[in-house]
Amino acid sequence: MAKEAFKRDKPHVNVGTIGHVDHGKTTLTAAITSVLNKKGMAEVRAYESIDNAPEEKERGITINT
């Protein structure tokens, strides 16, 4: 059985944020998803849903400790 070709009908963008602790990376990411949502290109991600990695909480490097 032949594989179906992957249909690329939406733009795909990966965005990485690099910066020092408490310099706004999570806030920027939340803002980007909000702007893209208004254009129908992404789901809004609240700050709290982004800043919840268990590894960060364990190390005490997140604001939501």
Short mmCIF file of C-alpha atoms in Angstrom, two decimals:
data_model
loop_
_atom_site.label_atom_id
_atom_site.label_comp_id
_atom_site.label_asym_id
_atom_site.label_seq_id
_atom_site.Cartn_x
_atom_site.Cartn_y
_atom_site.Cartn_z
CA MET A 1 0.00 0.00 0.00
CA ALA A 2 1.46 3.34 -1.08
CA LYS A 3 1.85 6.18 1.39
CA GLU A 4 -0.21 9.29 0.85
CA ALA A 5 1.80 12.41 0.13
CA PHE A 6 1.84 14.90 3.00
CA LYS A 7 -0.22 17.92 2.03
CA ARG A 8 1.35 21.20 3.13
CA ASP A 9 -1.56 23.60 3.05
CA LYS A 10 -0.64 25.80 6.02
CA PRO A 11 2.57 27.68 6.74
CA HIS A 12 4.65 26.09 9.49
CA VAL A 13 6.99 28.14 11.62
CA ASN A 14 9.13 27.13 14.57
CA VAL A 15 10.18 29.98 16.81
CA GLY A 16 12.83 29.57 19.48
CA THR A 17 13.35 32.05 22.27
CA ILE A 18 16.67 32.40 24.00
CA GLY A 19 17.38 34.77 26.83
CA HIS A 20 18.36 35.18 30.42
CA VAL A 21 16.04 34.26 33.27
CA ASP A 22 13.19 36.78 33.78
CA HIS A 23 13.82 38.62 30.51
CA GLY A 24 10.35 38.03 29.03
CA LYS A 25 10.67 34.85 26.93
CA THR A 26 7.38 33.38 28.17
CA THR A 27 5.57 36.72 27.89
CA LEU A 28 6.83 37.11 24.32
CA THR A 29 5.71 33.59 23.41
CA ALA A 30 2.22 34.22 24.82
CA ALA A 31 2.02 37.51 22.87
CA ILE A 32 3.09 35.81 19.62
CA THR A 33 0.37 33.16 19.97
CA SER A 34 -2.20 35.90 20.66
CA VAL A 35 -1.25 37.86 17.53
CA LEU A 36 -1.21 34.72 15.37
CA ASN A 37 -4.61 33.69 16.76
CA LYS A 38 -6.12 36.95 15.51
CA LYS A 39 -4.94 35.94 12.04
CA GLY A 40 -6.35 32.42 12.44
CA MET A 41 -2.89 30.88 12.46
CA ALA A 42 -2.50 29.60 16.04
CA GLU A 43 -4.25 28.78 19.28
CA VAL A 44 -3.82 31.29 22.08
CA ARG A 45 -1.55 29.99 24.82
CA ALA A 46 -1.93 31.69 28.17
CA TYR A 47 1.21 32.60 30.07
CA GLU A 48 0.35 30.01 32.75
CA SER A 49 0.03 27.19 30.20
CA ILE A 50 3.49 27.93 28.80
CA ASP A 51 5.30 28.44 32.09
CA ASN A 52 4.55 25.05 33.62
CA ALA A 53 7.46 22.71 32.85
CA PRO A 54 8.03 20.37 35.82
CA GLU A 55 11.79 20.55 35.25
CA GLU A 56 11.74 24.32 35.74
CA LYS A 57 9.64 24.06 38.90
CA GLU A 58 11.98 21.40 40.28
CA ARG A 59 15.00 23.64 39.67
CA GLY A 60 13.16 26.74 40.93
CA ILE A 61 13.73 28.68 37.70
CA THR A 62 10.13 29.47 36.90
CA ILE A 63 8.00 32.31 38.17
CA ASN A 64 5.17 29.90 39.02
CA THR A 65 6.98 28.01 41.81
#
